Amino acid sequence: MLEPQGTAKDSGLTGSLAQWALPSPSASPVGPLATAFLLSLFLHPASLLTQEHRDFPAVEPIPSLKMKFDPRRMTLTWDCQENATYVECVMFHKEKGPIAIMLTDKKCRCKFPDSSLHGGVTLMVTANISQRLISEKLVYPNPGEEGTAAQNFSCFIYNAYFMNCTWAKGQAAPDDVQYFLYIRDSRRKIERECPRYIDDLKIHVGCHLKDLSGLTFHNYFLVNGTSQRTGIQFFDSILSLKAIERYSPPHNVTVHCNESHCLIRWEKPRTLQSLTGWEFQYQLDIQRQSTMQHSGNQLIEVSGDAENKYNFPSPEPRGKHAVRVRTSDSRIQHWSAWSRPVEFGSEETEASLVHVYVLVVLGTLACALLLGCLLKRVIGKYKLFPPIPRIKDKLTDNHQSDQQMIWEKFPPSAGRGDNEEVLTVEELTEAPTSP
């Protein structure tokens, strides 16, 4: 028989075996059978599972959130779980870095701001399920062969109503590739395809739009492609209309002059979006139309305001001038083309001034020549006619000794000396003849 040797304090397998004593085989003929039965009882698999279940409770597996991403709406959704609270969802962007959105309700979705996706993104949701904080990730790649997407993509708006977009064929794209452009406003209400493509060897490499209605401040541009040979990657970008607009030149440029100044006025250009005058910056190029002075004057910077004017100092008489104006955004310098030149001043005044300059120059030259000739004559006369020594005056010898010269010491003049000829005249007296 089995007799307890103490009170069981532990329901585990090890404690149970230590609390029972086995009878001696000599005490009873059924001792070995009882021992075998006891061991089989405690080593039964069901008994082991029961003991393990009571010591280590099983953990329920966490079901997958089954995340889904809609790139058109930039929305991430997942399956809602019971007794689950969601903390945040994060988009890991290669250029912008992590973009986190904190969740304050039990809605099983989050919406990200518009971002380019051609570099691929990783999405992650952090949730609290069964008092455990877990995170699940979803990778959204750019399918297709590397290097097949459109490259060198750019757009610009001109004349306030037109827009051109251009791109180039990918380096690894096959010859049968074809690209398509789609534009979506930031409110995601209007999505349009390019109405007029620009082709190069039958491949779309540009787009021209003449209807920009419906576009917002920021817009999403997508260029995807198709091919029968391989998958084509897409290219997308977020562009601001203000950043890509090229302004037209200012119009209605006028000039009004008085005795001392000329007032230059102009009107701000037409733009796609309504802008205040202070958002513009202007440059004025004032040139004097003269053969004596060419262009290349320093440009004059003028900040935009409500009046758009500049007072140019130009006293009378003034020659003929020309002014032209161009504009740019005060924060993003993309200068427009120059306006048409507007002339002011008088050609007659310019001509008269030229005549005065010519007369002054000619008069100066004439005076210089006259003085040169006079000086040359004086110097030449001195060389040709040196001073003749005077006869020594005995009466005033004591008073004018410094002014007399000894004849022998007087130097011979140039061109004379040994070659000087002396003419001697002899007087012949004839004897009178007798009658």
Short mmCIF file of C-alpha atoms in Angstrom, two decimals:
data_model
loop_
_atom_site.label_atom_id
_atom_site.label_comp_id
_atom_site.label_asym_id
_atom_site.label_seq_id
_atom_site.Cartn_x
_atom_site.Cartn_y
_atom_site.Cartn_z
CA MET A 1 0.00 0.00 0.00
CA LEU A 2 1.01 3.60 -0.51
CA GLU A 3 1.18 5.66 2.59
CA PRO A 4 1.65 9.40 2.60
CA GLN A 5 4.74 10.59 4.38
CA GLY A 6 3.68 14.25 4.65
CA THR A 7 1.37 16.95 3.34
CA ALA A 8 1.87 17.95 -0.28
CA LYS A 9 2.87 21.56 -0.47
CA ASP A 10 3.71 21.64 -4.16
CA SER A 11 1.62 20.47 -7.03
CA GLY A 12 4.65 20.02 -9.24
CA LEU A 13 6.03 16.71 -10.43
CA THR A 14 9.27 16.90 -8.45
CA GLY A 15 7.56 17.67 -5.13
CA SER A 16 5.06 14.79 -5.54
CA LEU A 17 7.75 12.16 -5.99
CA ALA A 18 9.60 13.33 -2.92
CA GLN A 19 6.54 13.16 -0.66
CA TRP A 20 5.77 9.42 -1.10
CA ALA A 21 7.75 6.42 0.31
CA LEU A 22 8.04 3.20 -1.62
CA PRO A 23 7.47 -0.09 0.42
CA SER A 24 10.17 -2.70 0.57
CA PRO A 25 9.82 -5.64 -1.81
CA SER A 26 10.06 -8.08 1.06
CA ALA A 27 7.14 -6.60 2.92
CA SER A 28 4.54 -7.68 0.38
CA PRO A 29 4.44 -9.87 -2.73
CA VAL A 30 2.71 -7.08 -4.70
CA GLY A 31 5.38 -4.48 -4.04
CA PRO A 32 6.97 -4.47 -7.52
CA LEU A 33 3.58 -4.18 -9.23
CA ALA A 34 2.62 -1.24 -7.07
CA THR A 35 5.89 0.49 -7.85
CA ALA A 36 5.40 0.07 -11.56
CA PHE A 37 1.85 1.39 -11.34
CA LEU A 38 2.96 4.43 -9.37
CA LEU A 39 5.66 5.31 -11.87
CA SER A 40 3.30 4.88 -14.80
CA LEU A 41 0.80 7.17 -13.12
CA PHE A 42 3.22 10.04 -12.60
CA LEU A 43 4.99 9.65 -15.93
CA HIS A 44 1.81 9.58 -18.03
CA PRO A 45 1.86 12.26 -20.81
CA ALA A 46 -1.50 13.67 -19.79
CA SER A 47 -0.21 14.19 -16.29
CA LEU A 48 2.90 15.96 -17.61
CA LEU A 49 0.82 18.27 -19.84
CA THR A 50 -1.47 19.09 -16.91
CA GLN A 51 1.47 20.02 -14.71
CA GLU A 52 3.11 22.12 -17.50
CA HIS A 53 -0.11 23.92 -18.22
CA ARG A 54 -0.46 24.93 -14.62
CA ASP A 55 3.18 26.18 -14.38
CA PHE A 56 3.53 28.02 -17.80
CA PRO A 57 0.32 29.56 -19.27
CA ALA A 58 0.22 29.52 -23.10
CA VAL A 59 0.46 32.83 -25.08
CA GLU A 60 -2.17 33.42 -27.71
CA PRO A 61 -0.71 34.19 -31.19
CA ILE A 62 -1.20 37.76 -32.43
CA PRO A 63 -3.02 37.86 -35.74
CA SER A 64 -1.55 39.88 -38.64
CA LEU A 65 -2.86 43.40 -39.20
CA LYS A 66 -3.02 42.80 -42.98
CA MET A 67 -1.80 46.31 -43.85
CA LYS A 68 -2.72 47.86 -47.22
CA PHE A 69 -1.41 51.10 -48.78
CA ASP A 70 -3.24 53.24 -51.36
CA PRO A 71 -0.65 55.49 -53.08
CA ARG A 72 -3.29 57.56 -54.85
CA ARG A 73 -4.86 58.69 -51.57
CA MET A 74 -1.66 58.24 -49.52
CA THR A 75 -3.71 56.18 -47.03
CA LEU A 76 -2.59 53.18 -44.97
CA THR A 77 -5.29 50.78 -43.68
CA TRP A 78 -5.28 47.55 -41.63
CA ASP A 79 -7.69 45.08 -40.01
CA CYS A 80 -9.06 46.19 -36.69
CA GLN A 81 -8.49 43.84 -33.73
CA GLU A 82 -10.61 43.47 -30.59
CA ASN A 83 -9.26 45.06 -27.41
CA ALA A 84 -6.55 46.83 -29.44
CA THR A 85 -5.43 50.43 -29.28
CA TYR A 86 -3.22 51.94 -31.97
CA VAL A 87 -0.40 54.31 -31.09
CA GLU A 88 1.07 55.68 -34.35
CA CYS A 89 1.85 54.97 -37.98
CA VAL A 90 5.11 55.99 -39.61
CA MET A 91 6.31 56.38 -43.19
CA PHE A 92 10.07 56.05 -43.67
CA HIS A 93 10.94 58.28 -46.63
CA LYS A 94 14.41 58.25 -48.22
CA GLU A 95 14.50 62.03 -48.70
CA LYS A 96 12.25 63.40 -45.94
CA GLY A 97 13.08 60.81 -43.29
CA PRO A 98 10.42 59.38 -40.93
CA ILE A 99 6.94 60.94 -41.16
CA ALA A 100 4.99 59.96 -38.01
CA ILE A 101 1.26 60.39 -37.40
CA MET A 102 -0.06 59.94 -33.86
CA LEU A 103 -3.37 58.09 -33.59
CA THR A 104 -5.97 59.33 -31.12
CA ASP A 105 -8.93 57.15 -32.06
CA LYS A 106 -9.61 53.53 -32.83
CA LYS A 107 -9.84 54.02 -36.59
CA CYS A 108 -7.73 51.47 -38.36
CA ARG A 109 -6.17 53.84 -40.91
CA CYS A 110 -3.92 56.86 -41.22
CA LYS A 111 -3.43 59.40 -44.01
CA PHE A 112 -0.02 60.79 -44.96
CA PRO A 113 0.71 64.11 -46.71
CA ASP A 114 1.55 64.01 -50.40
CA SER A 115 5.07 62.72 -50.95
CA SER A 116 7.06 61.28 -53.82
CA LEU A 117 7.14 57.47 -53.80
CA HIS A 118 9.48 56.60 -56.67
CA GLY A 119 12.31 55.89 -54.20
CA GLY A 120 10.19 53.32 -52.32
CA VAL A 121 8.89 53.72 -48.75
CA THR A 122 8.47 51.54 -45.66
CA LEU A 123 5.28 51.84 -43.60
CA MET A 124 4.94 50.77 -39.95
CA VAL A 125 2.03 50.60 -37.50
CA THR A 126 2.53 50.42 -33.72
CA ALA A 127 -0.41 48.95 -31.73
CA ASN A 128 -1.18 47.79 -28.20
CA ILE A 129 -2.85 44.37 -28.42
CA SER A 130 -3.53 42.22 -25.34
CA GLN A 131 -1.37 44.55 -23.26
CA ARG A 132 1.55 43.99 -25.59
CA LEU A 133 3.16 46.70 -27.74
CA ILE A 134 3.81 45.38 -31.25
CA SER A 135 4.92 46.89 -34.58
CA GLU A 136 4.20 45.63 -38.08
CA LYS A 137 5.87 46.85 -41.28
CA LEU A 138 4.87 47.02 -44.93
CA VAL A 139 7.35 47.72 -47.76
CA TYR A 140 6.03 49.63 -50.78
CA PRO A 141 8.64 49.33 -53.60
CA ASN A 142 8.86 50.87 -57.06
CA PRO A 143 8.24 47.86 -59.31
CA GLY A 144 10.08 47.53 -62.58
CA GLU A 145 13.64 47.34 -63.79
CA GLU A 146 16.12 49.78 -62.34
CA GLY A 147 16.90 52.75 -64.60
CA THR A 148 13.78 52.52 -66.77
CA ALA A 149 11.88 55.44 -65.18
CA ALA A 150 11.69 58.87 -66.81
CA GLN A 151 14.52 61.21 -65.80
CA ASN A 152 15.31 64.96 -65.80
CA PHE A 153 11.67 65.81 -65.12
CA SER A 154 10.79 69.53 -64.86
CA CYS A 155 7.82 71.86 -65.40
CA PHE A 156 7.38 75.63 -65.75
CA ILE A 157 4.43 77.98 -66.18
CA TYR A 158 4.65 80.95 -68.57
CA ASN A 159 2.34 83.78 -69.66
CA ALA A 160 0.19 82.99 -66.60
CA TYR A 161 -1.95 80.47 -68.49
CA PHE A 162 0.33 77.83 -70.02
CA MET A 163 2.57 75.07 -68.64
CA ASN A 164 5.21 72.86 -70.23
CA CYS A 165 6.62 69.67 -68.66
CA THR A 166 9.59 67.80 -70.06
CA TRP A 167 11.47 64.59 -69.24
CA ALA A 168 13.94 62.19 -70.86
CA LYS A 169 13.92 58.48 -71.58
CA GLY A 170 15.45 56.28 -68.88
CA GLN A 171 18.92 54.97 -69.59
CA ALA A 172 17.86 51.32 -69.19
CA ALA A 173 14.44 51.71 -70.83
CA PRO A 174 13.82 49.61 -73.97
CA ASP A 175 13.07 51.15 -77.35
CA ASP A 176 9.36 50.29 -77.17
CA VAL A 177 8.82 52.22 -73.93
CA GLN A 178 6.02 54.76 -73.76
CA TYR A 179 5.50 57.28 -70.96
CA PHE A 180 2.32 58.91 -69.68
CA LEU A 181 1.87 61.96 -67.44
CA TYR A 182 -0.86 62.34 -64.81
CA ILE A 183 -1.50 65.42 -62.67
CA ARG A 184 -3.49 65.44 -59.43
CA ASP A 185 -4.33 68.44 -57.23
CA SER A 186 -3.52 68.36 -53.52
CA ARG A 187 -7.21 67.98 -52.61
CA ARG A 188 -7.28 64.78 -54.70
CA LYS A 189 -10.43 65.88 -56.46
CA ILE A 190 -9.16 66.28 -60.01
CA GLU A 191 -6.79 63.89 -61.78
CA ARG A 192 -6.04 64.43 -65.43
CA GLU A 193 -3.80 62.96 -68.09
CA CYS A 194 -1.70 65.13 -70.35
CA PRO A 195 -3.93 66.39 -73.19
CA ARG A 196 -1.08 67.10 -75.63
CA TYR A 197 2.18 65.14 -75.61
CA ILE A 198 5.48 66.23 -77.14
CA ASP A 199 7.16 63.30 -78.91
CA ASP A 200 10.73 62.39 -79.78
CA LEU A 201 11.03 59.36 -82.06
CA LYS A 202 7.41 58.48 -81.16
CA ILE A 203 8.22 58.46 -77.42
CA HIS A 204 6.43 60.94 -75.14
CA VAL A 205 9.10 63.26 -73.66
CA GLY A 206 6.97 66.29 -72.83
CA CYS A 207 3.53 67.73 -72.27
CA HIS A 208 1.88 71.06 -73.06
CA LEU A 209 -1.12 72.30 -71.04
CA LYS A 210 -3.12 75.42 -71.80
CA ASP A 211 -5.83 74.87 -69.19
CA LEU A 212 -4.53 75.16 -65.64
CA SER A 213 -7.89 75.48 -63.94
CA GLY A 214 -8.38 73.17 -60.98
CA LEU A 215 -4.73 73.09 -59.97
CA THR A 216 -3.91 74.03 -56.39
CA PHE A 217 -0.83 75.46 -54.69
CA HIS A 218 0.83 72.01 -54.55
CA ASN A 219 0.18 69.29 -57.12
CA TYR A 220 1.24 65.67 -57.62
CA PHE A 221 2.91 64.76 -60.95
CA LEU A 222 3.25 61.10 -61.98
CA VAL A 223 5.08 59.74 -65.03
CA ASN A 224 4.67 56.00 -65.52
CA GLY A 225 5.53 53.84 -68.49
CA THR A 226 4.68 50.65 -70.36
CA SER A 227 6.72 48.17 -72.38
CA GLN A 228 6.29 44.69 -73.83
CA ARG A 229 9.84 43.69 -72.84
CA THR A 230 10.18 44.62 -69.17
CA GLY A 231 8.52 46.44 -66.31
CA ILE A 232 8.94 50.23 -66.26
CA GLN A 233 9.44 52.09 -63.00
CA PHE A 234 7.46 55.24 -62.31
CA PHE A 235 8.66 58.75 -61.40
CA ASP A 236 6.62 61.16 -59.29
CA SER A 237 7.14 64.60 -57.80
CA ILE A 238 5.32 67.26 -55.74
CA LEU A 239 5.60 70.71 -57.35
CA SER A 240 4.50 74.13 -56.15
CA LEU A 241 2.95 76.35 -58.80
CA LYS A 242 4.58 79.40 -57.25
CA ALA A 243 8.03 77.83 -57.52
CA ILE A 244 7.71 76.80 -61.18
CA GLU A 245 6.03 79.94 -62.56
CA ARG A 246 8.10 82.22 -64.81
CA TYR A 247 6.69 85.73 -64.74
CA SER A 248 5.97 87.81 -67.82
CA PRO A 249 7.74 91.19 -68.17
CA PRO A 250 6.07 94.23 -66.57
CA HIS A 251 3.78 96.11 -68.93
CA ASN A 252 2.68 99.73 -69.45
CA VAL A 253 6.15 101.17 -68.78
CA THR A 254 5.97 105.00 -68.98
CA VAL A 255 8.44 107.87 -68.41
CA HIS A 256 7.58 111.50 -67.48
CA CYS A 257 10.38 114.07 -67.07
CA ASN A 258 10.74 117.54 -65.54
CA GLU A 259 13.72 119.89 -65.27
CA SER A 260 15.67 117.67 -62.86
CA HIS A 261 14.21 114.12 -62.80
CA CYS A 262 12.40 111.51 -64.86
CA LEU A 263 9.65 109.45 -63.20
CA ILE A 264 9.51 105.85 -64.48
CA ARG A 265 6.32 103.82 -63.80
CA TRP A 266 5.20 100.29 -64.66
CA GLU A 267 2.51 97.71 -63.79
CA LYS A 268 3.08 94.30 -62.23
CA PRO A 269 2.82 91.33 -64.62
CA ARG A 270 -0.09 88.94 -64.91
CA THR A 271 0.38 85.78 -62.81
CA LEU A 272 -1.46 82.50 -62.37
CA GLN A 273 -2.07 83.17 -58.69
CA SER A 274 -3.12 86.45 -57.13
CA LEU A 275 -0.06 88.11 -55.56
CA THR A 276 0.45 91.40 -53.75
CA GLY A 277 2.83 94.06 -55.00
CA TRP A 278 5.31 93.42 -52.18
CA GLU A 279 5.90 89.87 -53.45
CA PHE A 280 7.67 91.20 -56.56
CA GLN A 281 11.15 92.53 -57.17
CA TYR A 282 12.22 94.59 -60.19
CA GLN A 283 15.38 95.49 -62.09
CA LEU A 284 15.75 98.60 -64.27
CA ASP A 285 18.30 98.94 -67.05
CA ILE A 286 18.70 102.61 -68.11
CA GLN A 287 20.98 103.20 -71.11
CA ARG A 288 22.07 106.39 -72.77
CA GLN A 289 21.67 106.18 -76.53
CA SER A 290 24.88 107.93 -77.59
CA THR A 291 27.95 107.26 -79.65
CA MET A 292 30.01 108.64 -76.80
CA GLN A 293 28.57 106.26 -74.18
CA HIS A 294 27.57 102.63 -74.67
CA SER A 295 25.40 100.24 -72.70
CA GLY A 296 26.61 98.25 -69.71
CA ASN A 297 25.23 100.45 -66.96
CA GLN A 298 24.70 98.97 -63.52
CA LEU A 299 21.23 97.48 -62.98
CA ILE A 300 18.98 99.28 -60.52
CA GLU A 301 17.17 97.10 -57.92
CA VAL A 302 13.66 98.24 -56.92
CA SER A 303 11.35 96.51 -54.41
CA GLY A 304 7.74 96.08 -55.39
CA ASP A 305 5.00 98.20 -53.85
CA ALA A 306 1.60 99.56 -54.70
CA GLU A 307 2.90 102.29 -57.05
CA ASN A 308 5.86 100.61 -58.80
CA LYS A 309 7.90 103.71 -59.65
CA TYR A 310 11.47 104.98 -59.72
CA ASN A 311 12.73 108.60 -59.77
CA PHE A 312 15.72 108.84 -62.12
CA PRO A 313 17.95 111.94 -61.71
CA SER A 314 18.35 113.49 -65.17
CA PRO A 315 18.71 117.28 -65.34
CA GLU A 316 18.08 119.23 -68.53
CA PRO A 317 19.40 119.31 -71.14
CA ARG A 318 19.25 115.52 -71.33
CA GLY A 319 20.20 113.28 -74.21
CA LYS A 320 18.23 110.38 -75.52
CA HIS A 321 17.84 107.44 -73.10
CA ALA A 322 16.08 104.06 -73.09
CA VAL A 323 14.77 102.08 -70.09
CA ARG A 324 13.61 98.48 -69.79
CA VAL A 325 12.27 96.55 -66.76
CA ARG A 326 12.12 92.90 -65.66
CA THR A 327 10.65 91.20 -62.58
CA SER A 328 11.01 88.20 -60.28
CA ASP A 329 9.56 86.74 -57.12
CA SER A 330 11.04 88.46 -54.09
CA ARG A 331 11.88 85.08 -52.45
CA ILE A 332 12.63 82.91 -55.49
CA GLN A 333 14.75 84.72 -58.06
CA HIS A 334 13.61 83.57 -61.50
CA TRP A 335 13.94 86.71 -63.60
CA SER A 336 11.52 87.30 -66.42
CA ALA A 337 12.46 88.54 -69.86
CA TRP A 338 13.05 92.28 -70.35
CA SER A 339 10.21 94.56 -71.31
CA ARG A 340 10.34 96.54 -74.52
CA PRO A 341 12.67 99.59 -74.27
CA VAL A 342 10.95 102.93 -73.69
CA GLU A 343 12.88 105.97 -74.95
CA PHE A 344 12.98 109.44 -73.39
CA GLY A 345 15.12 112.55 -73.92
CA SER A 346 15.99 114.46 -77.11
CA GLU A 347 18.24 113.60 -80.04
CA GLU A 348 18.83 117.32 -80.77
CA THR A 349 20.22 117.88 -77.31
CA GLU A 350 22.47 114.90 -77.75
CA ALA A 351 23.67 116.19 -81.13
CA SER A 352 24.33 119.70 -79.78
CA LEU A 353 26.32 118.29 -76.91
CA VAL A 354 28.40 116.27 -79.35
CA HIS A 355 29.14 119.41 -81.34
CA VAL A 356 30.21 121.25 -78.23
CA TYR A 357 32.51 118.39 -77.28
CA VAL A 358 34.01 118.37 -80.78
CA LEU A 359 34.59 122.16 -80.78
CA VAL A 360 36.22 122.05 -77.38
CA VAL A 361 38.54 119.26 -78.45
CA LEU A 362 39.44 121.02 -81.71
CA GLY A 363 40.08 124.31 -79.94
CA THR A 364 42.33 122.62 -77.43
CA LEU A 365 44.32 120.97 -80.20
CA ALA A 366 44.66 124.26 -82.13
CA CYS A 367 45.96 126.09 -79.06
CA ALA A 368 48.43 123.34 -78.37
CA LEU A 369 49.73 123.45 -81.95
CA LEU A 370 50.05 127.25 -81.87
CA LEU A 371 52.00 127.23 -78.65
CA GLY A 372 54.23 124.48 -79.99
CA CYS A 373 55.01 126.45 -83.12
CA LEU A 374 55.84 129.63 -81.19
CA LEU A 375 58.10 127.78 -78.81
CA LYS A 376 59.87 126.07 -81.68
CA ARG A 377 60.49 129.41 -83.45
CA VAL A 378 61.94 131.00 -80.34
CA ILE A 379 64.34 128.11 -79.79
CA GLY A 380 65.36 128.04 -83.48
CA LYS A 381 65.96 131.80 -83.58
CA TYR A 382 68.26 131.58 -80.60
CA LYS A 383 70.36 128.90 -82.30
CA LEU A 384 70.59 130.75 -85.67
CA PHE A 385 71.36 134.23 -84.26
CA PRO A 386 73.58 133.98 -81.21
CA PRO A 387 74.33 137.27 -79.35
CA ILE A 388 77.07 139.53 -80.92
CA PRO A 389 79.76 140.75 -78.53
CA ARG A 390 79.89 144.49 -78.06
CA ILE A 391 82.92 146.82 -78.39
CA LYS A 392 84.61 147.44 -75.12
CA ASP A 393 83.67 150.79 -73.72
CA LYS A 394 86.64 152.33 -71.97
CA LEU A 395 84.59 154.94 -70.23
CA THR A 396 82.28 152.44 -68.57
CA ASP A 397 84.78 149.63 -68.33
CA ASN A 398 84.86 149.70 -64.59
CA HIS A 399 81.06 149.58 -64.32
CA GLN A 400 80.24 147.11 -67.07
CA SER A 401 83.16 144.77 -66.87
CA ASP A 402 80.88 141.83 -66.37
CA GLN A 403 79.08 142.53 -69.62
CA GLN A 404 82.22 142.65 -71.84
CA MET A 405 83.86 139.64 -73.39
CA ILE A 406 87.34 139.05 -74.79
CA TRP A 407 87.12 138.39 -78.50
CA GLU A 408 89.67 135.61 -78.46
CA LYS A 409 87.69 133.66 -75.89
CA PHE A 410 84.40 133.97 -77.71
CA PRO A 411 83.51 130.53 -79.18
CA PRO A 412 83.00 130.35 -82.92
CA SER A 413 79.42 130.02 -83.93
CA ALA A 414 78.04 126.79 -85.44
CA GLY A 415 78.79 126.39 -89.13
CA ARG A 416 81.70 128.87 -89.15
CA GLY A 417 85.19 128.80 -87.66
CA ASP A 418 87.94 127.51 -89.92
CA ASN A 419 85.82 127.73 -93.02
CA GLU A 420 85.11 131.43 -92.59
CA GLU A 421 86.25 133.49 -95.58
CA VAL A 422 87.75 136.99 -95.10
CA LEU A 423 87.45 139.48 -97.94
CA THR A 424 90.31 141.99 -98.19
CA VAL A 425 89.85 145.15 -100.22
CA GLU A 426 92.92 147.00 -101.44
CA GLU A 427 92.73 150.54 -102.77
CA LEU A 428 94.90 151.15 -105.89
CA THR A 429 96.09 154.71 -106.61
CA GLU A 430 97.00 155.50 -110.17
CA ALA A 431 99.72 158.07 -110.93
CA PRO A 432 98.53 161.05 -112.92
CA THR A 433 99.65 161.08 -116.51
CA SER A 434 101.47 164.08 -117.94
CA PRO A 435 99.80 165.95 -120.62
#
